Short mmCIF file of C-alpha atoms in Angstrom, two decimals:
data_model
loop_
_atom_site.label_atom_id
_atom_site.label_comp_id
_atom_site.label_asym_id
_atom_site.label_seq_id
_atom_site.Cartn_x
_atom_site.Cartn_y
_atom_site.Cartn_z
CA MET A 1 32.92 -6.02 -19.86
CA ALA A 2 35.01 -6.59 -16.82
CA LEU A 3 33.05 -9.26 -15.04
CA SER A 4 34.26 -7.98 -11.69
CA CYS A 5 31.79 -5.13 -11.95
CA ILE A 6 28.77 -7.45 -12.03
CA LEU A 7 27.00 -7.44 -8.69
CA PRO A 8 24.10 -9.93 -8.84
CA ALA A 9 23.00 -9.11 -5.29
CA SER A 10 22.33 -5.49 -6.28
CA THR A 11 19.92 -6.36 -9.07
CA HIS A 12 16.61 -8.04 -9.73
CA LEU A 13 15.95 -9.48 -13.18
CA PHE A 14 12.50 -10.73 -14.20
CA GLU A 15 9.96 -11.14 -16.97
CA ARG A 16 6.31 -10.18 -16.48
CA GLY A 17 3.55 -9.72 -18.97
CA GLY A 18 5.95 -10.24 -21.87
CA PHE A 19 8.28 -7.48 -20.69
CA PHE A 20 11.86 -8.01 -19.58
CA VAL A 21 12.94 -5.83 -16.67
CA LEU A 22 16.16 -5.20 -14.75
CA LEU A 23 16.06 -3.33 -11.45
CA ASP A 24 19.25 -1.92 -9.94
CA VAL A 25 18.18 -1.99 -6.31
CA PRO A 26 20.53 0.51 -4.63
CA SER A 27 20.07 3.23 -7.26
CA GLY A 28 16.46 2.47 -8.15
CA SER A 29 17.33 2.46 -11.85
CA ILE A 30 14.87 0.42 -13.94
CA PHE A 31 15.66 -0.89 -17.41
CA SER A 32 13.32 -2.27 -20.02
CA LEU A 33 15.35 -4.93 -21.86
CA ASP A 34 15.10 -6.71 -25.16
CA GLU A 35 15.14 -10.49 -25.05
CA ARG A 36 18.79 -10.78 -26.03
CA VAL A 37 20.02 -8.70 -23.10
CA TYR A 38 17.66 -10.57 -20.80
CA GLN A 39 19.10 -13.90 -21.98
CA TYR A 40 22.64 -12.62 -21.42
CA LEU A 41 21.93 -11.32 -17.95
CA GLN A 42 20.16 -14.49 -16.91
CA VAL A 43 23.43 -16.34 -17.46
CA VAL A 44 25.98 -13.87 -16.08
CA LEU A 45 23.93 -12.94 -13.03
CA ALA A 46 23.61 -16.58 -12.16
CA ASP A 47 27.38 -17.04 -12.43
CA SER A 48 29.49 -13.86 -12.76
CA SER A 49 32.58 -15.94 -13.53
CA MET A 50 30.97 -17.15 -16.78
CA LYS A 51 32.75 -15.93 -19.90
CA GLY A 52 33.52 -16.48 -23.55
CA GLU A 53 32.20 -19.58 -25.27
CA SER A 54 30.32 -20.68 -22.13
CA VAL A 55 28.18 -17.55 -22.32
CA GLN A 56 27.59 -18.08 -26.03
CA ARG A 57 26.56 -21.69 -25.49
CA LEU A 58 24.14 -20.94 -22.66
CA THR A 59 22.58 -17.86 -24.22
CA GLY A 60 22.53 -18.92 -27.84
CA LEU A 61 24.00 -15.52 -28.73
CA ASP A 62 26.95 -14.99 -31.04
CA ALA A 63 30.16 -13.31 -29.98
CA GLN A 64 29.45 -10.02 -31.73
CA THR A 65 26.03 -9.69 -30.08
CA ILE A 66 27.53 -10.39 -26.66
CA THR A 67 30.23 -7.77 -27.24
CA GLU A 68 27.55 -5.20 -28.16
CA ILE A 69 25.51 -6.05 -25.06
CA GLU A 70 28.54 -5.80 -22.81
CA GLY A 71 29.44 -2.43 -24.33
CA GLU A 72 25.96 -1.05 -23.60
CA LEU A 73 26.07 -2.36 -20.06
CA GLU A 74 29.54 -0.87 -19.54
CA GLN A 75 28.15 2.55 -20.37
CA LEU A 76 25.41 2.15 -17.73
CA VAL A 77 27.94 1.06 -15.15
CA ALA A 78 30.16 4.03 -15.92
CA ALA A 79 27.17 6.33 -15.57
CA GLY A 80 26.53 4.94 -12.05
CA CYS A 81 23.12 3.47 -12.97
CA LEU A 82 23.90 -0.25 -12.91
CA PHE A 83 25.57 -2.66 -10.51
CA THR A 84 25.78 0.06 -7.93
CA GLN A 85 27.10 -0.61 -4.46
CA ALA A 86 24.53 -1.08 -1.70
CA THR A 87 24.91 1.02 1.43
CA GLN A 88 23.17 0.62 4.77
CA PRO A 89 21.89 3.91 6.16
CA THR A 90 22.14 4.68 9.86
CA GLU A 91 19.01 4.63 11.97
CA ASP A 92 17.96 8.15 12.95
CA GLY A 93 14.52 8.33 14.47
CA SER A 94 14.84 12.04 15.13
CA VAL A 95 13.66 12.67 11.58
CA LEU A 96 10.23 11.17 12.38
CA THR A 97 7.39 13.40 13.60
CA LEU A 98 3.67 12.71 13.99
CA LYS A 99 1.87 14.11 10.96
CA SER A 100 -1.09 11.82 10.40
CA LEU A 101 -3.84 10.69 12.75
CA CYS A 102 -6.60 8.10 12.27
CA LEU A 103 -9.73 9.04 14.22
CA ASN A 104 -11.64 5.80 14.70
CA VAL A 105 -14.92 7.66 15.08
CA ALA A 106 -17.10 4.54 15.07
CA HIS A 107 -16.50 1.28 16.85
CA GLU A 108 -19.69 0.22 15.19
CA CYS A 109 -20.69 -0.96 11.70
CA ASN A 110 -23.86 -1.96 9.87
CA PHE A 111 -21.95 -4.63 7.91
CA SER A 112 -20.58 -7.95 9.07
CA CYS A 113 -17.80 -8.65 6.56
CA ALA A 114 -16.35 -12.14 6.82
CA TYR A 115 -12.74 -11.00 6.75
CA CYS A 116 -13.06 -7.89 8.95
CA PHE A 117 -9.96 -7.38 11.14
CA ALA A 118 -12.11 -5.15 13.41
CA HIS A 119 -14.47 -7.94 14.41
CA GLY A 120 -17.50 -6.48 12.68
CA GLY A 121 -16.55 -2.96 13.68
CA ASP A 122 -16.48 -3.27 17.46
CA TYR A 123 -12.75 -4.11 17.70
CA HIS A 124 -13.53 -6.94 20.13
CA GLY A 125 -15.11 -4.48 22.56
CA ASP A 126 -18.32 -2.50 23.04
CA MET A 127 -19.97 -0.78 20.09
CA THR A 128 -19.48 2.93 20.63
CA LEU A 129 -19.12 6.20 18.77
CA MET A 130 -16.46 8.87 19.34
CA THR A 131 -17.74 12.05 20.99
CA ARG A 132 -17.02 15.54 19.71
CA GLU A 133 -14.82 16.19 22.74
CA VAL A 134 -12.57 13.18 22.05
CA ALA A 135 -12.31 14.02 18.35
CA ARG A 136 -11.33 17.61 19.11
CA ALA A 137 -8.81 16.44 21.69
CA GLY A 138 -7.38 14.24 18.94
CA ILE A 139 -6.93 17.27 16.68
CA ASP A 140 -5.24 19.15 19.53
CA PHE A 141 -2.96 16.16 20.09
CA LEU A 142 -2.01 15.99 16.39
CA VAL A 143 -1.23 19.72 16.22
CA ARG A 144 0.81 19.61 19.44
CA GLU A 145 2.85 16.56 18.44
CA SER A 146 3.41 17.62 14.80
CA GLY A 147 5.16 20.78 15.95
CA VAL A 148 6.38 22.88 13.01
CA HIS A 149 5.27 20.30 10.47
CA HIS A 150 2.92 22.19 8.15
CA ASN A 151 1.08 19.39 6.34
CA VAL A 152 -1.08 17.17 8.54
CA GLU A 153 -3.65 14.50 7.73
CA VAL A 154 -6.70 13.07 9.46
CA ASP A 155 -8.30 9.81 8.42
CA PHE A 156 -11.88 9.14 9.54
CA PHE A 157 -12.22 5.41 10.02
CA GLY A 158 -14.33 2.76 11.67
CA GLY A 159 -16.30 0.55 11.77
CA GLU A 160 -18.42 2.77 9.57
CA PRO A 161 -17.51 6.46 10.10
CA LEU A 162 -20.69 7.75 8.41
CA MET A 163 -22.60 6.42 11.44
CA ASN A 164 -20.97 9.35 13.24
CA TRP A 165 -21.27 11.93 10.46
CA ASP A 166 -21.98 14.92 12.75
CA VAL A 167 -18.70 14.38 14.59
CA VAL A 168 -16.82 14.04 11.29
CA VAL A 169 -18.21 17.41 10.12
CA ASP A 170 -17.52 19.09 13.47
CA THR A 171 -13.96 17.78 13.59
CA MET A 172 -13.07 19.15 10.14
CA ALA A 173 -14.52 22.57 11.04
CA TYR A 174 -12.69 22.57 14.39
CA ALA A 175 -9.36 21.70 12.75
CA ARG A 176 -9.56 24.33 10.03
CA SER A 177 -10.88 27.15 12.23
CA GLY A 178 -8.77 26.34 15.28
CA TYR A 179 -5.48 25.75 13.48
CA PRO A 180 -5.56 27.72 10.20
CA LEU A 181 -1.75 27.74 9.82
CA LYS A 182 -1.76 23.97 9.29
CA LYS A 183 -2.50 22.59 5.85
CA TRP A 184 -5.17 19.99 6.53
CA ARG A 185 -5.86 16.89 4.42
CA PHE A 186 -8.77 14.59 5.24
CA THR A 187 -9.62 11.07 4.12
CA LEU A 188 -12.64 8.96 4.94
CA THR A 189 -13.09 5.21 4.49
CA THR A 190 -16.67 4.02 4.07
CA ASN A 191 -18.72 1.04 2.93
CA GLY A 192 -20.94 3.48 1.06
CA SER A 193 -24.26 2.30 2.46
CA LEU A 194 -24.97 5.54 4.36
CA LEU A 195 -23.81 8.00 1.69
CA ARG A 196 -26.36 10.79 1.14
CA ASP A 197 -26.48 13.57 -1.42
CA ASP A 198 -26.25 16.26 1.27
CA MET A 199 -22.87 14.82 2.34
CA PHE A 200 -21.30 15.33 -1.10
CA PRO A 201 -20.79 19.14 -0.93
CA VAL A 202 -19.38 18.88 2.60
CA LEU A 203 -16.86 16.27 1.50
CA GLU A 204 -16.01 18.36 -1.57
CA ALA A 205 -15.67 21.64 0.34
CA ASN A 206 -13.24 20.00 2.75
CA ASP A 207 -11.34 18.26 -0.05
CA VAL A 208 -11.92 14.88 1.56
CA SER A 209 -10.41 11.90 -0.27
CA VAL A 210 -12.87 9.03 -0.01
CA VAL A 211 -12.04 5.34 0.04
CA LEU A 212 -15.10 3.23 -0.85
CA SER A 213 -15.05 -0.46 0.00
CA LEU A 214 -16.37 -2.68 -2.77
CA ASP A 215 -14.82 -6.02 -3.78
CA GLY A 216 -16.09 -6.29 -7.35
CA GLY A 217 -19.39 -7.27 -8.90
CA ARG A 218 -22.28 -8.81 -6.98
CA ARG A 219 -20.84 -12.30 -6.76
CA ALA A 220 -17.40 -11.26 -5.52
CA ASN A 221 -18.66 -8.53 -3.21
CA ASP A 222 -21.45 -10.50 -1.59
CA ALA A 223 -19.24 -13.50 -0.99
CA ASN A 224 -17.76 -11.70 2.03
CA ARG A 225 -19.36 -8.27 2.44
CA VAL A 226 -22.75 -8.81 4.05
CA PHE A 227 -25.16 -7.10 6.43
CA LYS A 228 -25.59 -8.26 10.00
CA ASP A 229 -28.42 -10.57 8.91
CA GLY A 230 -26.27 -12.21 6.20
CA ARG A 231 -27.81 -10.42 3.20
CA GLY A 232 -25.44 -9.30 0.47
CA THR A 233 -24.66 -5.59 0.34
CA PHE A 234 -24.00 -5.06 -3.39
CA ASP A 235 -27.51 -4.13 -4.46
CA THR A 236 -27.86 -1.64 -1.60
CA ILE A 237 -24.59 0.21 -2.11
CA ILE A 238 -23.74 0.06 -5.79
CA GLU A 239 -25.89 2.96 -7.03
CA ARG A 240 -24.94 5.13 -4.06
CA ILE A 241 -21.27 4.60 -4.74
CA ARG A 242 -21.64 5.15 -8.50
CA HIS A 243 -23.67 8.29 -7.87
CA PHE A 244 -20.96 9.67 -5.61
CA THR A 245 -18.03 8.82 -7.91
CA ARG A 246 -19.75 10.47 -10.89
CA THR A 247 -19.32 13.76 -9.01
CA ARG A 248 -15.54 13.10 -8.88
CA ASP A 249 -14.60 12.26 -12.39
CA GLU A 250 -11.16 13.78 -11.96
CA GLY A 251 -10.30 11.80 -8.80
CA GLY A 252 -10.53 12.27 -5.08
CA TYR A 253 -11.65 8.72 -4.48
CA PHE A 254 -10.54 5.10 -4.70
CA VAL A 255 -12.84 2.09 -4.86
CA ARG A 256 -10.93 -0.39 -2.70
CA GLY A 257 -11.50 -4.07 -2.96
CA THR A 258 -10.19 -6.94 -0.88
CA TYR A 259 -9.54 -10.41 -2.27
CA ALA A 260 -9.59 -13.50 -0.11
CA ARG A 261 -9.23 -17.20 -0.82
CA ASN A 262 -12.81 -17.50 -1.96
CA THR A 263 -12.51 -14.47 -4.28
CA LEU A 264 -9.02 -15.09 -5.65
CA ALA A 265 -9.87 -14.08 -9.23
CA PHE A 266 -9.13 -10.45 -8.44
CA ALA A 267 -8.21 -9.50 -12.02
CA GLU A 268 -11.82 -10.22 -12.95
CA ASN A 269 -12.96 -8.24 -9.89
CA VAL A 270 -10.96 -5.24 -11.09
CA ARG A 271 -12.48 -5.64 -14.59
CA GLU A 272 -15.97 -5.63 -13.01
CA LEU A 273 -15.22 -2.50 -10.99
CA HIS A 274 -13.94 -0.76 -14.11
CA SER A 275 -16.98 -1.85 -16.13
CA LEU A 276 -19.19 -0.28 -13.45
CA GLY A 277 -17.61 3.04 -14.30
CA PHE A 278 -14.97 3.40 -11.61
CA LYS A 279 -11.72 5.02 -12.73
CA TYR A 280 -9.69 4.86 -9.50
CA ILE A 281 -9.35 1.30 -8.19
CA SER A 282 -7.32 -0.56 -5.59
CA MET A 283 -7.30 -4.24 -4.72
CA GLU A 284 -5.71 -5.55 -1.54
CA PRO A 285 -4.95 -9.06 -0.25
CA VAL A 286 -6.76 -10.15 2.88
CA VAL A 287 -4.65 -10.71 6.02
CA LEU A 288 -6.07 -13.31 8.41
CA SER A 289 -4.71 -15.97 10.71
CA ALA A 290 -3.53 -18.99 8.73
CA ASP A 291 -6.30 -21.18 10.13
CA SER A 292 -9.06 -19.01 8.65
CA ALA A 293 -10.87 -20.51 5.67
CA LEU A 294 -10.53 -17.16 3.87
CA ALA A 295 -6.80 -16.70 4.53
CA LEU A 296 -4.40 -16.78 1.62
CA GLN A 297 -2.01 -19.72 1.63
CA THR A 298 1.44 -20.24 0.12
CA SER A 299 -0.16 -22.67 -2.33
CA ASP A 300 -2.17 -19.75 -3.73
CA LEU A 301 0.91 -17.88 -4.94
CA PRO A 302 0.88 -19.34 -8.51
CA ALA A 303 -2.74 -18.28 -8.88
CA ILE A 304 -1.95 -14.83 -7.53
CA ARG A 305 0.86 -14.50 -10.04
CA THR A 306 -1.51 -15.49 -12.84
CA GLN A 307 -4.01 -12.90 -11.65
CA TYR A 308 -1.36 -10.16 -11.84
CA GLU A 309 -0.44 -11.31 -15.35
CA GLU A 310 -4.09 -10.97 -16.36
CA LEU A 311 -4.33 -7.60 -14.65
CA ILE A 312 -1.23 -6.30 -16.49
CA ALA A 313 -2.74 -7.33 -19.83
CA TYR A 314 -6.12 -5.79 -19.06
CA PHE A 315 -4.63 -2.58 -17.64
CA LEU A 316 -2.44 -2.02 -20.70
CA SER A 317 -5.20 -2.98 -23.12
CA GLU A 318 -7.56 -0.42 -21.62
CA LEU A 319 -4.81 2.18 -21.53
CA GLY A 320 -4.08 1.59 -25.20
CA SER A 321 -7.75 1.86 -26.18
CA GLY A 322 -8.17 5.20 -24.43
CA ALA A 323 -10.31 3.71 -21.64
CA GLY A 324 -7.52 3.62 -19.07
CA PHE A 325 -8.00 3.77 -15.32
CA ASP A 326 -5.83 4.28 -12.27
CA PHE A 327 -4.84 1.17 -10.40
CA PHE A 328 -3.37 2.25 -7.09
CA HIS A 329 -0.55 -0.25 -6.94
CA PHE A 330 0.60 0.48 -10.48
CA LYS A 331 1.11 4.19 -9.65
CA LEU A 332 4.90 4.16 -9.22
CA ASP A 333 6.43 7.61 -9.58
CA LEU A 334 9.94 6.91 -10.80
CA GLU A 335 10.87 10.59 -11.08
CA ALA A 336 9.38 12.23 -7.97
CA GLY A 337 8.71 9.33 -5.65
CA PRO A 338 9.82 9.14 -2.00
CA CYS A 339 13.52 9.77 -1.43
CA LEU A 340 15.74 7.18 0.22
CA SER A 341 15.48 8.76 3.64
CA LYS A 342 11.73 8.15 3.53
CA ARG A 343 11.92 4.69 1.97
CA ILE A 344 14.10 3.36 4.80
CA TYR A 345 11.31 4.09 7.24
CA GLY A 346 8.04 2.21 6.81
CA CYS A 347 4.48 3.45 7.11
CA GLY A 348 5.35 5.38 10.25
CA ALA A 349 2.96 3.51 12.55
CA GLY A 350 3.44 4.55 16.15
CA VAL A 351 5.59 7.53 15.19
CA GLU A 352 4.43 9.48 12.12
CA TYR A 353 0.97 7.91 12.17
CA MET A 354 -1.19 6.99 15.13
CA ALA A 355 -4.85 6.08 15.74
CA VAL A 356 -7.33 7.25 18.36
CA ALA A 357 -10.12 5.00 19.60
CA PRO A 358 -13.57 6.37 20.61
CA ASN A 359 -12.54 6.58 24.26
CA GLY A 360 -9.41 8.59 23.40
CA ASP A 361 -6.90 5.77 23.68
CA VAL A 362 -3.94 6.13 21.33
CA PHE A 363 -2.62 3.16 19.36
CA PRO A 364 0.17 2.86 16.75
CA CYS A 365 -2.37 2.49 13.95
CA HIS A 366 -5.99 1.52 13.32
CA GLN A 367 -5.09 -2.17 13.11
CA PHE A 368 -3.63 -2.06 16.62
CA ASP A 369 -6.80 -0.46 18.01
CA GLY A 370 -7.81 -2.50 21.03
CA VAL A 371 -4.48 -4.28 21.43
CA GLN A 372 -3.78 -3.19 25.00
CA GLU A 373 -0.15 -4.29 24.82
CA TYR A 374 0.35 -1.40 22.41
CA ARG A 375 -1.87 1.24 24.01
CA MET A 376 0.37 4.33 23.89
CA GLY A 377 -1.72 6.78 25.92
CA ASN A 378 -4.93 8.82 25.75
CA VAL A 379 -5.65 12.18 24.13
CA LEU A 380 -7.83 13.29 27.07
CA VAL A 381 -4.90 13.55 29.48
CA SER A 382 -2.18 16.22 29.47
CA ARG A 383 0.57 13.72 28.69
CA ALA A 384 -1.17 11.93 25.88
CA LEU A 385 1.75 9.65 25.03
CA GLY A 386 2.30 8.12 28.47
CA ARG A 387 4.53 5.30 27.22
CA PRO A 388 7.57 6.78 25.49
CA GLU A 389 9.17 3.34 25.45
CA LEU A 390 6.54 2.26 22.94
CA VAL A 391 7.33 5.22 20.72
CA ALA A 392 11.00 4.20 20.82
CA GLU A 393 10.05 0.62 19.96
CA PHE A 394 8.10 1.74 16.91
CA VAL A 395 10.84 4.13 15.79
CA HIS A 396 13.14 1.13 15.67
CA ALA A 397 10.52 -1.18 14.13
CA ASN A 398 9.87 1.29 11.31
CA PHE A 399 13.56 1.32 10.35
CA LEU A 400 13.84 -0.92 7.31
CA PHE A 401 17.14 -2.49 8.27
CA ALA A 402 15.95 -3.42 11.75
CA LYS A 403 14.29 -6.39 10.10
CA GLU A 404 16.89 -8.99 9.24
CA GLU A 405 15.09 -10.41 6.21
CA CYS A 406 14.58 -6.96 4.65
CA GLY A 407 18.21 -5.88 4.43
CA SER A 408 19.00 -8.08 1.42
CA CYS A 409 15.55 -8.14 -0.21
CA TRP A 410 15.34 -6.67 -3.73
CA ALA A 411 11.94 -5.13 -2.96
CA ARG A 412 13.06 -3.33 0.21
CA PHE A 413 12.86 0.20 -1.14
CA TYR A 414 9.33 -0.33 -2.48
CA CYS A 415 7.65 -1.91 0.54
CA SER A 416 9.91 -0.25 3.17
CA GLY A 417 9.62 -3.25 5.44
CA GLY A 418 5.95 -4.02 5.14
CA CYS A 419 3.06 -3.62 7.54
CA LEU A 420 3.98 -3.80 11.23
CA ALA A 421 0.44 -4.75 12.22
CA ASN A 422 0.44 -7.66 9.79
CA ASN A 423 3.85 -8.74 11.13
CA TYR A 424 2.52 -8.71 14.68
CA ALA A 425 -0.74 -10.46 13.80
CA THR A 426 0.91 -13.28 11.88
CA THR A 427 4.33 -13.74 13.52
CA GLY A 428 3.87 -12.17 16.94
CA SER A 429 6.75 -9.77 16.31
CA LEU A 430 6.98 -6.29 14.81
CA LEU A 431 10.39 -7.19 13.40
CA LYS A 432 9.51 -10.56 11.82
CA PRO A 433 8.01 -9.99 8.38
CA TYR A 434 4.84 -11.79 7.30
CA ALA A 435 6.42 -14.16 4.76
CA LEU A 436 3.33 -14.77 2.60
CA GLY A 437 2.58 -11.06 2.59
CA CYS A 438 6.12 -10.41 1.37
CA ALA A 439 5.68 -12.90 -1.48
CA VAL A 440 2.41 -11.28 -2.54
CA GLN A 441 3.97 -7.85 -2.30
CA LYS A 442 6.81 -8.90 -4.60
CA GLU A 443 4.33 -10.18 -7.17
CA ARG A 444 2.55 -6.80 -7.04
CA ILE A 445 5.76 -4.81 -7.33
CA GLU A 446 7.01 -6.83 -10.30
CA ALA A 447 3.67 -6.25 -12.00
CA ALA A 448 3.90 -2.49 -11.33
CA LEU A 449 7.45 -2.35 -12.70
CA ALA A 450 6.41 -4.29 -15.77
CA VAL A 451 3.66 -1.78 -16.44
CA LYS A 452 6.23 1.01 -16.14
CA ALA A 453 8.42 -0.85 -18.61
CA ALA A 454 5.47 -1.11 -21.02
CA GLU A 455 4.89 2.64 -20.71
CA SER A 456 8.51 3.48 -21.54
CA PRO A 457 9.00 5.25 -24.92
CA GLU A 458 10.86 2.33 -26.52
CA ASN A 459 7.90 0.02 -25.89
CA LYS A 460 5.23 2.36 -27.21
CA PRO A 461 4.00 1.88 -30.77
#
């Protein structure tokens, strides 16, 4: 192989869960390697000038094996799949249009979770519920701003949105009957405590995807998820959540856990959730100020890596035994995933996605709710977005390459620049990534890619 074609900066080589993986970052090509190729690449990617006997000595491979490896790699390079040249797309915010709206229908909650970013549901303000008029104005706003965009989404959030169930039901009916040419998709995030049987057919009829908050078994869940009086919530909610999810065996829900410093064994928490009968599971890291006792610290990264190793092993074991489950962050679609033009723009906060508070105020997303610096307008006035300069700021902030650290990061096309709210909360800047969050994200992405490698035909028995 002509060593001049080796571009270490365009690749990411790693081993996870006993699988050797090479990612070509610009093209998105992923290769499951055998150990010999992995050993070879470890050496030549570290020093592309390395050749001949030096490579043999450092890899322990003989000359014939190295020649065979280089021949295989040459074919991949010729096919345009490996060591591809990175390009930097041009920022073009004109492609972004509002298409998703979070209706924060309840600034109120019956839980008092220790890690809640919403301050127990009141968002550092008065406890209040959204009125029908505000919710309908939010729908009008979404339709108006989405223009010709056909597919639109509404997320009912809180606090606890089921405390305002009547408004949730009215809003869905208003959207479908008032704007039948739009294709509506609804989601609802709930702690599960107020779920009732009569709600199930309404959620089903409106094709509502439901996110149910549960951190694991009793010990993990009740460590942080408690009622206002400090009592654990597990015994109250578990059968309600199980009863609901049994009606959705084919999907339409995710049980979403959060792990914090006092519940760091999240692989066990996932096992517990699966053992309770849940098939669609997500587990997210907590994001808190560094001085919080529950906040993750840099010193926790080795433990987090170990947890992902355990989770890979458990996930693949269950898959192999026929008892597999969906883990949200392992669901990488390598064939029909987002195209590059979408990956270079992040979550869309403040542009493609916005949130409405109970009083009608518009914020870039639910995590900015109540941050007056980023109040963008109000849906009850004719010019709902009264601060176009904020929209422009978020168009730029969503652009992946606006963040200096992201431009050369191997994970850039998987995280798309990370969470702007987390950036702001931890660094004070939309454009300064949350470093610990980046490190955790990379652990998660490597784990997901390793699972994909394990699922490749050459690794199946």
